[in-house]
């Protein structure tokens, strides 16, 4: 049987195309799956992690433990506290927080509640609310805040913080 050279060449080209396409398809699917997984962080888990930080933060604030609070900030953090100029860096933030602690009445307890988080899993913005109660458990102040956390060395740390009260004391 005689084989036409054109038919043989066509068969080789078709076989090569099938092999190349077949070999590359799984890699493309794997890359797409990896990109998709990276694009969708587990925001429920991140919210739980951020709330744990806020619970620690509230305990330290209630105890007026400035060193514990400062450990939650990045060295290059920026704080935008209510009725204060922007504070850049830990030294400036420390001074604003000490002033706030001194002004807070004795026996009060501070609570922070994470309402929502969004981001890419490395940089996360948190929206939350603040409640301050007196020794009897009565709410004496409420407020809101937004914090931006960045994952550094495997843990979230605050890089930006803005907060204000809902209503000033009368």
PDB file of C-alpha atoms in Angstrom:
ATOM      1  CA  UNK A   1       0.000   0.000   0.000  1.00  0.00           C
ATOM      2  CA  UNK A   2       1.295   3.385  -0.970  1.00  0.00           C
ATOM      3  CA  UNK A   3       1.034   6.317   1.470  1.00  0.00           C
ATOM      4  CA  UNK A   4       0.565   9.805   0.198  1.00  0.00           C
ATOM      5  CA  UNK A   5       3.234  12.092   1.771  1.00  0.00           C
ATOM      6  CA  UNK A   6       0.660  14.846   2.236  1.00  0.00           C
ATOM      7  CA  UNK A   7      -1.638  12.490   4.192  1.00  0.00           C
ATOM      8  CA  UNK A   8       1.276  11.393   6.371  1.00  0.00           C
ATOM      9  CA  UNK A   9       2.258  15.019   7.075  1.00  0.00           C
ATOM     10  CA  UNK A  10      -1.360  15.896   7.896  1.00  0.00           C
ATOM     11  CA  UNK A  11      -1.576  12.956  10.331  1.00  0.00           C
ATOM     12  CA  UNK A  12       1.652  14.028  12.088  1.00  0.00           C
ATOM     13  CA  UNK A  13       0.430  17.636  12.417  1.00  0.00           C
ATOM     14  CA  UNK A  14      -2.951  16.486  13.791  1.00  0.00           C
ATOM     15  CA  UNK A  15      -1.328  14.114  16.282  1.00  0.00           C
ATOM     16  CA  UNK A  16       1.100  16.813  17.437  1.00  0.00           C
ATOM     17  CA  UNK A  17      -1.772  19.301  17.906  1.00  0.00           C
ATOM     18  CA  UNK A  18      -3.724  16.823  20.019  1.00  0.00           C
ATOM     19  CA  UNK A  19      -0.693  16.084  22.186  1.00  0.00           C
ATOM     20  CA  UNK A  20       0.211  19.741  22.692  1.00  0.00           C
ATOM     21  CA  UNK A  21      -3.376  20.739  23.477  1.00  0.00           C
ATOM     22  CA  UNK A  22      -3.910  17.780  25.759  1.00  0.00           C
ATOM     23  CA  UNK A  23      -0.667  18.354  27.638  1.00  0.00           C
ATOM     24  CA  UNK A  24      -1.283  22.059  28.201  1.00  0.00           C
ATOM     25  CA  UNK A  25      -4.950  21.911  29.188  1.00  0.00           C
ATOM     26  CA  UNK A  26      -4.457  20.603  32.766  1.00  0.00           C
ATOM     27  CA  UNK A  27      -1.789  23.218  33.470  1.00  0.00           C
ATOM     28  CA  UNK A  28      -4.100  25.992  32.309  1.00  0.00           C
ATOM     29  CA  UNK A  29      -6.961  24.636  34.434  1.00  0.00           C
ATOM     30  CA  UNK A  30      -4.643  24.326  37.443  1.00  0.00           C
ATOM     31  CA  UNK A  31      -3.392  27.906  37.021  1.00  0.00           C
ATOM     32  CA  UNK A  32      -6.960  29.200  36.722  1.00  0.00           C
ATOM     33  CA  UNK A  33      -8.010  27.263  39.835  1.00  0.00           C
ATOM     34  CA  UNK A  34      -5.016  28.611  41.771  1.00  0.00           C
ATOM     35  CA  UNK A  35      -5.776  32.193  40.729  1.00  0.00           C
ATOM     36  CA  UNK A  36      -9.437  31.742  41.634  1.00  0.00           C
ATOM     37  CA  UNK A  37      -8.577  30.305  45.057  1.00  0.00           C
ATOM     38  CA  UNK A  38      -6.139  33.149  45.709  1.00  0.00           C
ATOM     39  CA  UNK A  39      -8.792  35.693  44.716  1.00  0.00           C
ATOM     40  CA  UNK A  40     -11.334  34.378  47.252  1.00  0.00           C
ATOM     41  CA  UNK A  41      -9.972  34.410  50.805  1.00  0.00           C
ATOM     42  CA  UNK A  42     -12.072  32.923  53.606  1.00  0.00           C
ATOM     43  CA  UNK A  43     -13.549  36.177  54.878  1.00  0.00           C
ATOM     44  CA  UNK A  44     -15.511  34.445  57.661  1.00  0.00           C
ATOM     45  CA  UNK A  45     -12.257  33.079  59.090  1.00  0.00           C
ATOM     46  CA  UNK A  46     -10.583  36.475  58.674  1.00  0.00           C
ATOM     47  CA  UNK A  47     -13.509  38.171  60.460  1.00  0.00           C
ATOM     48  CA  UNK A  48     -13.068  35.748  63.368  1.00  0.00           C
ATOM     49  CA  UNK A  49      -9.326  36.483  63.444  1.00  0.00           C
ATOM     50  CA  UNK A  50      -9.887  40.255  63.383  1.00  0.00           C
ATOM     51  CA  UNK A  51     -12.557  40.002  66.114  1.00  0.00           C
ATOM     52  CA  UNK A  52     -10.054  38.125  68.300  1.00  0.00           C
ATOM     53  CA  UNK A  53      -7.614  41.012  67.823  1.00  0.00           C
ATOM     54  CA  UNK A  54     -10.356  43.509  68.696  1.00  0.00           C
ATOM     55  CA  UNK A  55     -11.280  41.533  71.829  1.00  0.00           C
ATOM     56  CA  UNK A  56      -7.632  41.647  72.914  1.00  0.00           C
ATOM     57  CA  UNK A  57      -7.565  45.344  72.040  1.00  0.00           C
ATOM     58  CA  UNK A  58     -10.701  46.048  74.105  1.00  0.00           C
ATOM     59  CA  UNK A  59      -9.301  44.192  77.123  1.00  0.00           C
ATOM     60  CA  UNK A  60      -6.061  46.153  76.913  1.00  0.00           C
ATOM     61  CA  UNK A  61      -7.969  49.423  76.487  1.00  0.00           C
ATOM     62  CA  UNK A  62     -10.193  48.657  79.484  1.00  0.00           C
ATOM     63  CA  UNK A  63      -7.083  47.809  81.548  1.00  0.00           C
ATOM     64  CA  UNK A  64      -5.348  50.952  80.215  1.00  0.00           C
ATOM     65  CA  UNK A  65      -2.427  48.754  79.137  1.00  0.00           C
ATOM     66  CA  UNK A  66      -0.802  51.028  76.585  1.00  0.00           C
ATOM     67  CA  UNK A  67       2.023  48.594  75.767  1.00  0.00           C
ATOM     68  CA  UNK A  68      -0.404  45.810  74.795  1.00  0.00           C
ATOM     69  CA  UNK A  69      -2.350  48.209  72.627  1.00  0.00           C
ATOM     70  CA  UNK A  70       0.763  49.542  70.927  1.00  0.00           C
ATOM     71  CA  UNK A  71       1.833  45.967  70.063  1.00  0.00           C
ATOM     72  CA  UNK A  72      -1.260  45.764  67.839  1.00  0.00           C
ATOM     73  CA  UNK A  73      -0.076  48.669  65.672  1.00  0.00           C
ATOM     74  CA  UNK A  74       2.539  48.577  62.920  1.00  0.00           C
ATOM     75  CA  UNK A  75       5.492  50.926  63.400  1.00  0.00           C
ATOM     76  CA  UNK A  76       4.286  52.928  60.374  1.00  0.00           C
ATOM     77  CA  UNK A  77       0.614  53.010  61.453  1.00  0.00           C
ATOM     78  CA  UNK A  78      -1.590  56.071  61.188  1.00  0.00           C
ATOM     79  CA  UNK A  79      -4.330  56.822  63.733  1.00  0.00           C
ATOM     80  CA  UNK A  80      -7.205  59.216  63.007  1.00  0.00           C
ATOM     81  CA  UNK A  81      -8.884  59.595  66.385  1.00  0.00           C
ATOM     82  CA  UNK A  82     -11.965  61.661  67.097  1.00  0.00           C
ATOM     83  CA  UNK A  83     -11.180  65.353  67.693  1.00  0.00           C
ATOM     84  CA  UNK A  84      -7.437  64.852  67.175  1.00  0.00           C
ATOM     85  CA  UNK A  85      -5.040  65.602  64.333  1.00  0.00           C
ATOM     86  CA  UNK A  86      -3.768  62.615  62.376  1.00  0.00           C
ATOM     87  CA  UNK A  87      -1.144  60.674  64.350  1.00  0.00           C
ATOM     88  CA  UNK A  88       1.643  59.132  62.280  1.00  0.00           C
ATOM     89  CA  UNK A  89       3.781  56.417  63.840  1.00  0.00           C
ATOM     90  CA  UNK A  90       3.666  54.631  67.172  1.00  0.00           C
ATOM     91  CA  UNK A  91       5.078  57.481  69.265  1.00  0.00           C
ATOM     92  CA  UNK A  92       2.373  59.895  68.127  1.00  0.00           C
ATOM     93  CA  UNK A  93      -0.361  57.254  68.471  1.00  0.00           C
ATOM     94  CA  UNK A  94       0.800  56.413  71.994  1.00  0.00           C
ATOM     95  CA  UNK A  95       0.382  60.057  73.085  1.00  0.00           C
ATOM     96  CA  UNK A  96      -3.167  60.284  71.710  1.00  0.00           C
ATOM     97  CA  UNK A  97      -4.175  56.990  73.335  1.00  0.00           C
ATOM     98  CA  UNK A  98      -2.701  57.959  76.701  1.00  0.00           C
ATOM     99  CA  UNK A  99      -4.712  61.191  76.593  1.00  0.00           C
ATOM    100  CA  UNK A 100      -7.864  59.225  75.758  1.00  0.00           C
ATOM    101  CA  UNK A 101      -7.229  56.725  78.565  1.00  0.00           C
ATOM    102  CA  UNK A 102      -6.724  59.507  81.084  1.00  0.00           C
ATOM    103  CA  UNK A 103     -10.028  61.110  80.059  1.00  0.00           C
ATOM    104  CA  UNK A 104     -12.041  57.876  80.314  1.00  0.00           C
ATOM    105  CA  UNK A 105     -13.890  57.473  83.598  1.00  0.00           C
ATOM    106  CA  UNK A 106     -12.681  54.797  86.035  1.00  0.00           C
ATOM    107  CA  UNK A 107     -14.623  51.538  86.031  1.00  0.00           C
ATOM    108  CA  UNK A 108     -15.628  51.667  82.384  1.00  0.00           C
ATOM    109  CA  UNK A 109     -15.365  48.654  80.113  1.00  0.00           C
ATOM    110  CA  UNK A 110     -14.657  48.964  76.389  1.00  0.00           C
ATOM    111  CA  UNK A 111     -16.036  46.600  73.736  1.00  0.00           C
ATOM    112  CA  UNK A 112     -15.213  46.438  70.033  1.00  0.00           C
ATOM    113  CA  UNK A 113     -17.441  44.523  67.635  1.00  0.00           C
ATOM    114  CA  UNK A 114     -16.315  43.618  64.142  1.00  0.00           C
ATOM    115  CA  UNK A 115     -19.298  44.187  61.862  1.00  0.00           C
ATOM    116  CA  UNK A 116     -17.700  43.473  58.491  1.00  0.00           C
ATOM    117  CA  UNK A 117     -14.356  42.775  56.848  1.00  0.00           C
ATOM    118  CA  UNK A 118     -13.318  42.878  53.234  1.00  0.00           C
ATOM    119  CA  UNK A 119     -10.077  42.666  51.331  1.00  0.00           C
ATOM    120  CA  UNK A 120      -7.741  40.259  49.623  1.00  0.00           C
ATOM    121  CA  UNK A 121      -6.633  38.240  52.641  1.00  0.00           C
ATOM    122  CA  UNK A 122      -3.364  40.154  52.946  1.00  0.00           C
ATOM    123  CA  UNK A 123      -4.801  43.637  53.449  1.00  0.00           C
ATOM    124  CA  UNK A 124      -8.185  43.713  55.164  1.00  0.00           C
ATOM    125  CA  UNK A 125     -10.471  46.608  56.041  1.00  0.00           C
ATOM    126  CA  UNK A 126     -12.618  46.175  59.115  1.00  0.00           C
ATOM    127  CA  UNK A 127     -15.778  48.122  59.955  1.00  0.00           C
ATOM    128  CA  UNK A 128     -16.812  47.984  63.585  1.00  0.00           C
ATOM    129  CA  UNK A 129     -18.589  49.614  66.458  1.00  0.00           C
ATOM    130  CA  UNK A 130     -17.468  50.609  69.919  1.00  0.00           C
ATOM    131  CA  UNK A 131     -19.472  50.392  73.120  1.00  0.00           C
ATOM    132  CA  UNK A 132     -18.309  51.720  76.486  1.00  0.00           C
ATOM    133  CA  UNK A 133     -20.185  50.690  79.631  1.00  0.00           C
ATOM    134  CA  UNK A 134     -19.902  51.991  83.162  1.00  0.00           C
ATOM    135  CA  UNK A 135     -19.332  49.784  86.222  1.00  0.00           C
ATOM    136  CA  UNK A 136     -23.078  49.107  86.479  1.00  0.00           C
ATOM    137  CA  UNK A 137     -23.222  47.898  82.880  1.00  0.00           C
ATOM    138  CA  UNK A 138     -24.972  50.959  81.489  1.00  0.00           C
ATOM    139  CA  UNK A 139     -23.911  52.127  78.030  1.00  0.00           C
ATOM    140  CA  UNK A 140     -22.185  55.494  78.405  1.00  0.00           C
ATOM    141  CA  UNK A 141     -20.750  55.849  74.917  1.00  0.00           C
ATOM    142  CA  UNK A 142     -21.005  54.334  71.445  1.00  0.00           C
ATOM    143  CA  UNK A 143     -18.986  54.902  68.325  1.00  0.00           C
ATOM    144  CA  UNK A 144     -17.729  53.427  65.104  1.00  0.00           C
ATOM    145  CA  UNK A 145     -14.388  52.730  63.513  1.00  0.00           C
ATOM    146  CA  UNK A 146     -12.607  51.439  60.458  1.00  0.00           C
ATOM    147  CA  UNK A 147      -9.295  49.677  60.702  1.00  0.00           C
ATOM    148  CA  UNK A 148      -6.998  48.488  57.983  1.00  0.00           C
ATOM    149  CA  UNK A 149      -4.935  45.444  58.843  1.00  0.00           C
ATOM    150  CA  UNK A 150      -2.037  44.025  56.896  1.00  0.00           C
ATOM    151  CA  UNK A 151      -0.674  40.532  57.321  1.00  0.00           C
ATOM    152  CA  UNK A 152       2.975  40.827  58.347  1.00  0.00           C
ATOM    153  CA  UNK A 153       5.048  37.883  59.520  1.00  0.00           C
ATOM    154  CA  UNK A 154       1.941  35.701  59.404  1.00  0.00           C
ATOM    155  CA  UNK A 155      -0.354  37.839  61.547  1.00  0.00           C
ATOM    156  CA  UNK A 156      -2.604  40.837  61.055  1.00  0.00           C
ATOM    157  CA  UNK A 157      -1.395  44.161  62.412  1.00  0.00           C
ATOM    158  CA  UNK A 158      -3.165  47.525  62.301  1.00  0.00           C
ATOM    159  CA  UNK A 159      -1.735  49.952  59.757  1.00  0.00           C
ATOM    160  CA  UNK A 160      -4.594  52.500  59.692  1.00  0.00           C
ATOM    161  CA  UNK A 161      -7.250  53.279  62.286  1.00  0.00           C
ATOM    162  CA  UNK A 162     -10.034  55.851  62.223  1.00  0.00           C
ATOM    163  CA  UNK A 163     -12.634  56.168  64.956  1.00  0.00           C
ATOM    164  CA  UNK A 164     -15.186  58.560  66.380  1.00  0.00           C
ATOM    165  CA  UNK A 165     -17.984  58.686  68.903  1.00  0.00           C
ATOM    166  CA  UNK A 166     -21.633  58.721  67.914  1.00  0.00           C
ATOM    167  CA  UNK A 167     -22.441  61.536  70.344  1.00  0.00           C
ATOM    168  CA  UNK A 168     -20.279  63.667  72.604  1.00  0.00           C
ATOM    169  CA  UNK A 169     -20.937  63.929  76.316  1.00  0.00           C
ATOM    170  CA  UNK A 170     -23.359  66.733  77.089  1.00  0.00           C
TER     171      UNK A 170
END
